[in-house]
mmCIF file of C-alpha atoms and ligand atoms in Angstrom:
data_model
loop_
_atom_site.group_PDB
_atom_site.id
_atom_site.type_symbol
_atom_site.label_atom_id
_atom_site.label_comp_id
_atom_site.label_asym_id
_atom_site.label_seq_id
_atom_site.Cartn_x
_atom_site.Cartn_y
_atom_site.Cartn_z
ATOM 1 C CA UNK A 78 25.644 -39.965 -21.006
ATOM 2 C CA UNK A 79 24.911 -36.635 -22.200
ATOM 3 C CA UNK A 80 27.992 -34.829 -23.539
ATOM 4 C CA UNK A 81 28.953 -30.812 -24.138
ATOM 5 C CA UNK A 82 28.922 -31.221 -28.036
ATOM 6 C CA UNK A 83 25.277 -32.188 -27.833
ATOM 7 C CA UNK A 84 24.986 -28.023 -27.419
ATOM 8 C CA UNK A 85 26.341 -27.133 -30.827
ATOM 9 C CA UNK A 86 24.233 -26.151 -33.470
ATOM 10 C CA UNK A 87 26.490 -24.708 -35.879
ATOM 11 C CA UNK A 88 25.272 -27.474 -38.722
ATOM 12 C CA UNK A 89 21.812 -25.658 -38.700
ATOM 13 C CA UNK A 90 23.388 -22.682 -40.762
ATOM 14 C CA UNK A 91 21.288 -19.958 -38.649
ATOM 15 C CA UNK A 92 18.441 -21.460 -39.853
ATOM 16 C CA UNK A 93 15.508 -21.130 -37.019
ATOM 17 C CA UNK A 94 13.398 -24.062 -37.693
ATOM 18 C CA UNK A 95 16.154 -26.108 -38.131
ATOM 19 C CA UNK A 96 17.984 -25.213 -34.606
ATOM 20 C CA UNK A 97 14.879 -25.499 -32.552
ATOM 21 C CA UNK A 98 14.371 -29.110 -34.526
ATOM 22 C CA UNK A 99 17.899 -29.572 -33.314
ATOM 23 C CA UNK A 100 16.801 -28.650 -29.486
ATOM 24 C CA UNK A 101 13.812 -30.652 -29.481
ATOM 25 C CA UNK A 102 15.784 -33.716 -30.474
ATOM 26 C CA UNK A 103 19.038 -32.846 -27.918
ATOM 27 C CA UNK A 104 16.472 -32.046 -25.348
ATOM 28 C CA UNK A 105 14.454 -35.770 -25.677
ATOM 29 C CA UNK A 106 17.849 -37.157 -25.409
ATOM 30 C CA UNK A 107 18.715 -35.587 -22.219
ATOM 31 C CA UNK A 108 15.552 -35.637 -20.753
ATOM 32 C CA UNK A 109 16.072 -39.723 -21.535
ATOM 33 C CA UNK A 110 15.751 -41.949 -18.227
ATOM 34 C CA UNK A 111 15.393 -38.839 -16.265
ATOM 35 C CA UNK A 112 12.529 -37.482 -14.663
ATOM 36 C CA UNK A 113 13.856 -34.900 -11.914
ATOM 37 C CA UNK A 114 13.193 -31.368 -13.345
ATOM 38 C CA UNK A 115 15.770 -29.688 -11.920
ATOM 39 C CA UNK A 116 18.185 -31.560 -14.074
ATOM 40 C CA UNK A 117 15.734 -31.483 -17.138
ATOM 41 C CA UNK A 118 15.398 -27.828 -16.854
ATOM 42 C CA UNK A 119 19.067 -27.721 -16.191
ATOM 43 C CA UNK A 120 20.261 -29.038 -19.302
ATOM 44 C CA UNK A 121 17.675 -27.428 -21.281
ATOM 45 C CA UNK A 122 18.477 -23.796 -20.096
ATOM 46 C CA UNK A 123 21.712 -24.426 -21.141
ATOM 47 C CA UNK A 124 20.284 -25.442 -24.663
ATOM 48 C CA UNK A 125 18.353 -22.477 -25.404
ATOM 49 C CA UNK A 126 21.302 -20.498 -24.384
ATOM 50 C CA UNK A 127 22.928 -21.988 -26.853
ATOM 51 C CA UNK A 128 21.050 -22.125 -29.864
ATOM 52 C CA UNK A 129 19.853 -18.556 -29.799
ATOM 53 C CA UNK A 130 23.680 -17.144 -29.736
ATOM 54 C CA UNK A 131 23.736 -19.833 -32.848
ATOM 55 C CA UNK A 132 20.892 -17.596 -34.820
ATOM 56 C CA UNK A 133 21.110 -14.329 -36.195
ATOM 57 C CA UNK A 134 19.735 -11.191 -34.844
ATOM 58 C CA UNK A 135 17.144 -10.854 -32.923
ATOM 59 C CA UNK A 136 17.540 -14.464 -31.476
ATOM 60 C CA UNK A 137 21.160 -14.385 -30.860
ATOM 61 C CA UNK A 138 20.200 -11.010 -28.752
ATOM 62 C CA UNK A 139 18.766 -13.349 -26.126
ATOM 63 C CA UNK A 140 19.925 -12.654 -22.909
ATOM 64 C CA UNK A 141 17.797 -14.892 -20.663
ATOM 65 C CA UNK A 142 16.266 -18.171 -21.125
ATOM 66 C CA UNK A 143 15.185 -20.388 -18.408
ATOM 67 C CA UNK A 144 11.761 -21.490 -15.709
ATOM 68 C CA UNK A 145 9.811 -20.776 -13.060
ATOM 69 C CA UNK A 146 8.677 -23.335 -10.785
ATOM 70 C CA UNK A 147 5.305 -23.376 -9.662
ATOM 71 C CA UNK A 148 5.012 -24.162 -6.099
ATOM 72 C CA UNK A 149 1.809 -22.690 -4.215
ATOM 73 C CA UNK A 150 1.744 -21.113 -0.547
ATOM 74 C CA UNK A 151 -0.744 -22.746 1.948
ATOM 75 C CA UNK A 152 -1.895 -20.500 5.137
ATOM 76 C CA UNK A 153 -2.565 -23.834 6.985
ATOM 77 C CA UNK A 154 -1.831 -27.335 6.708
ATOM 78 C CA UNK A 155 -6.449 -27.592 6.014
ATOM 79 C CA UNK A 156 -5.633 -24.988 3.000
ATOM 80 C CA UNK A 157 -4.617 -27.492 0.212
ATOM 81 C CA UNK A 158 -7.519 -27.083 -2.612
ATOM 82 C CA UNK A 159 -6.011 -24.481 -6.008
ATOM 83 C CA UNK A 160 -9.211 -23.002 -5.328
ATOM 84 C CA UNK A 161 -8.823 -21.360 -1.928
ATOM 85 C CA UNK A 162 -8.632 -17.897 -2.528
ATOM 86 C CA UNK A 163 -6.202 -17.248 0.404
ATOM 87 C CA UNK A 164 -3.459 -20.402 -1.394
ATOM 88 C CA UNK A 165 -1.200 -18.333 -2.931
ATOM 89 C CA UNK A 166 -0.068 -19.090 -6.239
ATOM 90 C CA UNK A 167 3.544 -18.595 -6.859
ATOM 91 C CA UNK A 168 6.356 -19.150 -9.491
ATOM 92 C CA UNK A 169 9.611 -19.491 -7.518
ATOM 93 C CA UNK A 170 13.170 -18.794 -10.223
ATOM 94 C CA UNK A 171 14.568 -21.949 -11.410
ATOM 95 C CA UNK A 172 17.193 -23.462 -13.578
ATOM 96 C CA UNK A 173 18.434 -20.026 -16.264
ATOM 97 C CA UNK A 174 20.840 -18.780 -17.756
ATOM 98 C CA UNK A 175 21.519 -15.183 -18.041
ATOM 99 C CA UNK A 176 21.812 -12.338 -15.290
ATOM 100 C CA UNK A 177 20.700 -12.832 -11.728
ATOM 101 C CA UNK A 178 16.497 -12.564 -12.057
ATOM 102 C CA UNK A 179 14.068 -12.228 -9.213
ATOM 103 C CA UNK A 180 13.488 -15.046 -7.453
ATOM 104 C CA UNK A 181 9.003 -15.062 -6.718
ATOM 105 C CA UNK A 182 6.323 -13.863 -9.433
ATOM 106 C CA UNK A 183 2.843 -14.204 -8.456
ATOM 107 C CA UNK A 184 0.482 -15.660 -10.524
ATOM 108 C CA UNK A 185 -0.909 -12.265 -12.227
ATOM 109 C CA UNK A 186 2.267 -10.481 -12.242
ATOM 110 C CA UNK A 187 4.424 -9.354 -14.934
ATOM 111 C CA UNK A 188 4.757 -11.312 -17.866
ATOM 112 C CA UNK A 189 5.495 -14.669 -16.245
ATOM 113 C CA UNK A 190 2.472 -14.185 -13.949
ATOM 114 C CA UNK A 191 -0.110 -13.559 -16.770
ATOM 115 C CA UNK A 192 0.944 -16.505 -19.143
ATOM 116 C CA UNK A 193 0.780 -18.898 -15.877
ATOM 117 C CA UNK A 194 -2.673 -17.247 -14.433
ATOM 118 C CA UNK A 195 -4.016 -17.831 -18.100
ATOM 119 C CA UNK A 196 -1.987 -21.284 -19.319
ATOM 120 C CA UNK A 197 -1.240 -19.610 -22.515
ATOM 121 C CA UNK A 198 1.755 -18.314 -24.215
ATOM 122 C CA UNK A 199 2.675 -14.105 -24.339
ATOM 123 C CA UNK A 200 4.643 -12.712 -26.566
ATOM 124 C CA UNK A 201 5.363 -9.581 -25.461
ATOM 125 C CA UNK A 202 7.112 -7.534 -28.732
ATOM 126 C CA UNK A 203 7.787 -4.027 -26.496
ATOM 127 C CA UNK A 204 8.544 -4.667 -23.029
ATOM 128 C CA UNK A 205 7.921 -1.170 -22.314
ATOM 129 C CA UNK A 206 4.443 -1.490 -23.531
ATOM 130 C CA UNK A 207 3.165 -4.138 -21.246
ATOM 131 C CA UNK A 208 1.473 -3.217 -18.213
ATOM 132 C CA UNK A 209 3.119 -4.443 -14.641
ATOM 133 C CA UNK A 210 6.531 -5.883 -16.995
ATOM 134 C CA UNK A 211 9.071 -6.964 -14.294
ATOM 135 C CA UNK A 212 11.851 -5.469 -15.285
ATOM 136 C CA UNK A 213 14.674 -8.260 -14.378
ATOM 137 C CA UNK A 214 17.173 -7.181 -16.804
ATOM 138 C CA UNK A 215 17.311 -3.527 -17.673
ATOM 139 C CA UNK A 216 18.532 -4.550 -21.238
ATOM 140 C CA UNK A 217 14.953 -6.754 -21.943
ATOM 141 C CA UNK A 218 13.115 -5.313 -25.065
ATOM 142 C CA UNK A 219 10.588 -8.043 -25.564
ATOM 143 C CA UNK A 220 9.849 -11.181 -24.308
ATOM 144 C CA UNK A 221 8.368 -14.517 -24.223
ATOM 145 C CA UNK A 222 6.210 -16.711 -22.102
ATOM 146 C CA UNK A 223 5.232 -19.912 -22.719
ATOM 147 C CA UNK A 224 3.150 -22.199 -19.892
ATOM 148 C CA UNK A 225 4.302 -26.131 -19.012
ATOM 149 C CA UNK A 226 0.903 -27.449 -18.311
ATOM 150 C CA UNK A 227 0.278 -31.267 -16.496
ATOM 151 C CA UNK A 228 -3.088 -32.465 -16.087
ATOM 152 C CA UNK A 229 -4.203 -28.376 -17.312
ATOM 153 C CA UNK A 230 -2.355 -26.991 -14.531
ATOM 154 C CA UNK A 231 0.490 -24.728 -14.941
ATOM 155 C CA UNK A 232 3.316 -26.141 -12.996
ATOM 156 C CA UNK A 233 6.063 -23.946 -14.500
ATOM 157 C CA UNK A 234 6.815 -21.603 -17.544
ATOM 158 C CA UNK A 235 9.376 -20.942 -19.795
ATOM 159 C CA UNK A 236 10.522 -17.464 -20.262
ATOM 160 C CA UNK A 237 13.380 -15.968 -23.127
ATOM 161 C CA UNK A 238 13.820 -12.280 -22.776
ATOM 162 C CA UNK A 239 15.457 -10.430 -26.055
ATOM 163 C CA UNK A 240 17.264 -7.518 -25.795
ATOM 164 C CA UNK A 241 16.222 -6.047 -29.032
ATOM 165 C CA UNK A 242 12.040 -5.508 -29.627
ATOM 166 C CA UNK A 243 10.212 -7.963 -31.521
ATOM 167 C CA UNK A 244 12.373 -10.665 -30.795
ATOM 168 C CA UNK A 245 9.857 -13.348 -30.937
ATOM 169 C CA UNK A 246 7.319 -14.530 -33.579
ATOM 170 C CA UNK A 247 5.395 -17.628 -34.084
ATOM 171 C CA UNK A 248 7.617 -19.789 -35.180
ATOM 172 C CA UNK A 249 9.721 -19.303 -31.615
ATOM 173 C CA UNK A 250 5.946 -19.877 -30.110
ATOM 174 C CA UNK A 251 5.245 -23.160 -32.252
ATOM 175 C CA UNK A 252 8.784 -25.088 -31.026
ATOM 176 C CA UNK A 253 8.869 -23.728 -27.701
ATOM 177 C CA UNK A 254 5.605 -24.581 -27.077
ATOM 178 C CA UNK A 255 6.376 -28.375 -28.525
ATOM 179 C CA UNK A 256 9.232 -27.487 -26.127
ATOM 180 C CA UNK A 257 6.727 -27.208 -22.954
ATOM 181 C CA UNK A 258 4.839 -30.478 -24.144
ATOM 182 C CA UNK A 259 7.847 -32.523 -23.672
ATOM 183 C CA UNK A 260 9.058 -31.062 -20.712
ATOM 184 C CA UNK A 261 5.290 -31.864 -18.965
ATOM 185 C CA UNK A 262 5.693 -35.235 -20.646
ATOM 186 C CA UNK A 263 9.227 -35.768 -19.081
ATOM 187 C CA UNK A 264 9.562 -34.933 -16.112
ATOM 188 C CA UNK A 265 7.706 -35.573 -12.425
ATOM 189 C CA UNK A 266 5.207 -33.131 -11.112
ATOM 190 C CA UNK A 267 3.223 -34.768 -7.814
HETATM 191 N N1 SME B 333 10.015 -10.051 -17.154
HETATM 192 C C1 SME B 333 9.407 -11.105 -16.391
HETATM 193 C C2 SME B 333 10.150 -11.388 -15.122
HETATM 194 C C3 SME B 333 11.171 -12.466 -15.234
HETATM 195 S S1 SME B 333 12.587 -11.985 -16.006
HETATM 196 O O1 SME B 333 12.304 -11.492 -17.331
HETATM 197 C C4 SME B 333 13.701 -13.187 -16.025
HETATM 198 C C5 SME B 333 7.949 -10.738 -16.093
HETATM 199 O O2 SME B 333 7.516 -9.631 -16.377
HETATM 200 O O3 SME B 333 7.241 -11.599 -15.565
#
């Protein structure tokens, strides 16, 4: 049974690598004999919450980590193919933590939007700089997006918003996107 102390990360010494090792490894033992992704997503939100306010500056200036759900809107019942131009592709606010966000991006939009239209991670080092931003959080300097992909399709994202600039670099791309890979693996999309 997963426990709170499975959320420190103290014994990483502010190293980076070392904490997101530490989150990979408490996140494949909570994602253990459970498949529902609310609960998965759950758990991990809290994680990432937690190990960036374990890290020093920028990461510990974090103030939002969590998903969006994909979850497309048909205009009939006959309109079920992802290639129908009128389906609309949406990502619907799931499990965070952090301050109240909105709630539907469209596929296209903001940040979020782009990195699920193209299935690729943005890092985004100047909010302010990026065209069509949604500004959730007025504090959000920069910002990263990184795409959970099953059978190529984006079926959700995770997205960490920093409240200083250049909060991310490739190392916070390399884990989380090992991150998003085990997520896909672990958890039930049909
Ligand atoms: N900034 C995001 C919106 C989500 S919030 O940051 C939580 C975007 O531009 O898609």
């Amino acid at each position: 049974m997963p426990h709170a102390d499975s959320s420190y990360f103290g014994a990483a010494n502010g190293n980076k690598a070392e904490v997101y090792k530490q989150v990979l490894e408490q996140a494949q033992g909570l994602v253990t004999g459970q498949r529902n992704w609310v609960s998965n997503f759950s758990n991990v939100a809290s994680l990432l919450w937690h190990a960036y306010a374990a890290l020093p500056a920028p990461s510990s200036s974090v103030n939002w980590a969590g998903f969006y759900i994909r979850q497309d809107q048909y205009p009939s019942p006959s309109g079920t193919s992802t290639t129908d131009p009128s389906v609309k592709k949406n990502l619907w606010l799931g499990p965070f933590q952090g301050r109240p966000a909105c709630q539907e991006i469209r596929f296209g939009r903001g940040v979020c939007g782009a990195a699920a239209e193209k299935r690729e991670t943005v890092v985004v080092p100047d909010v302010l700089e990026f065209p069509g931003h949604i500004a959730c959080d007025a504090s959000s300097r920069s910002e990263i997006v990184v795409p959970i992909l099953s059978n190529g399709e984006t079926v959700a994202i995770i997205d960490i918003d920093c409240a200083e600039p250049s909060g991310f670099d490739d190392e916070d791309k390399k884990y989380l996107e090992e991150l998003a890979i085990l997520l896909a693996e672990s958890c039930d999309w049909a």
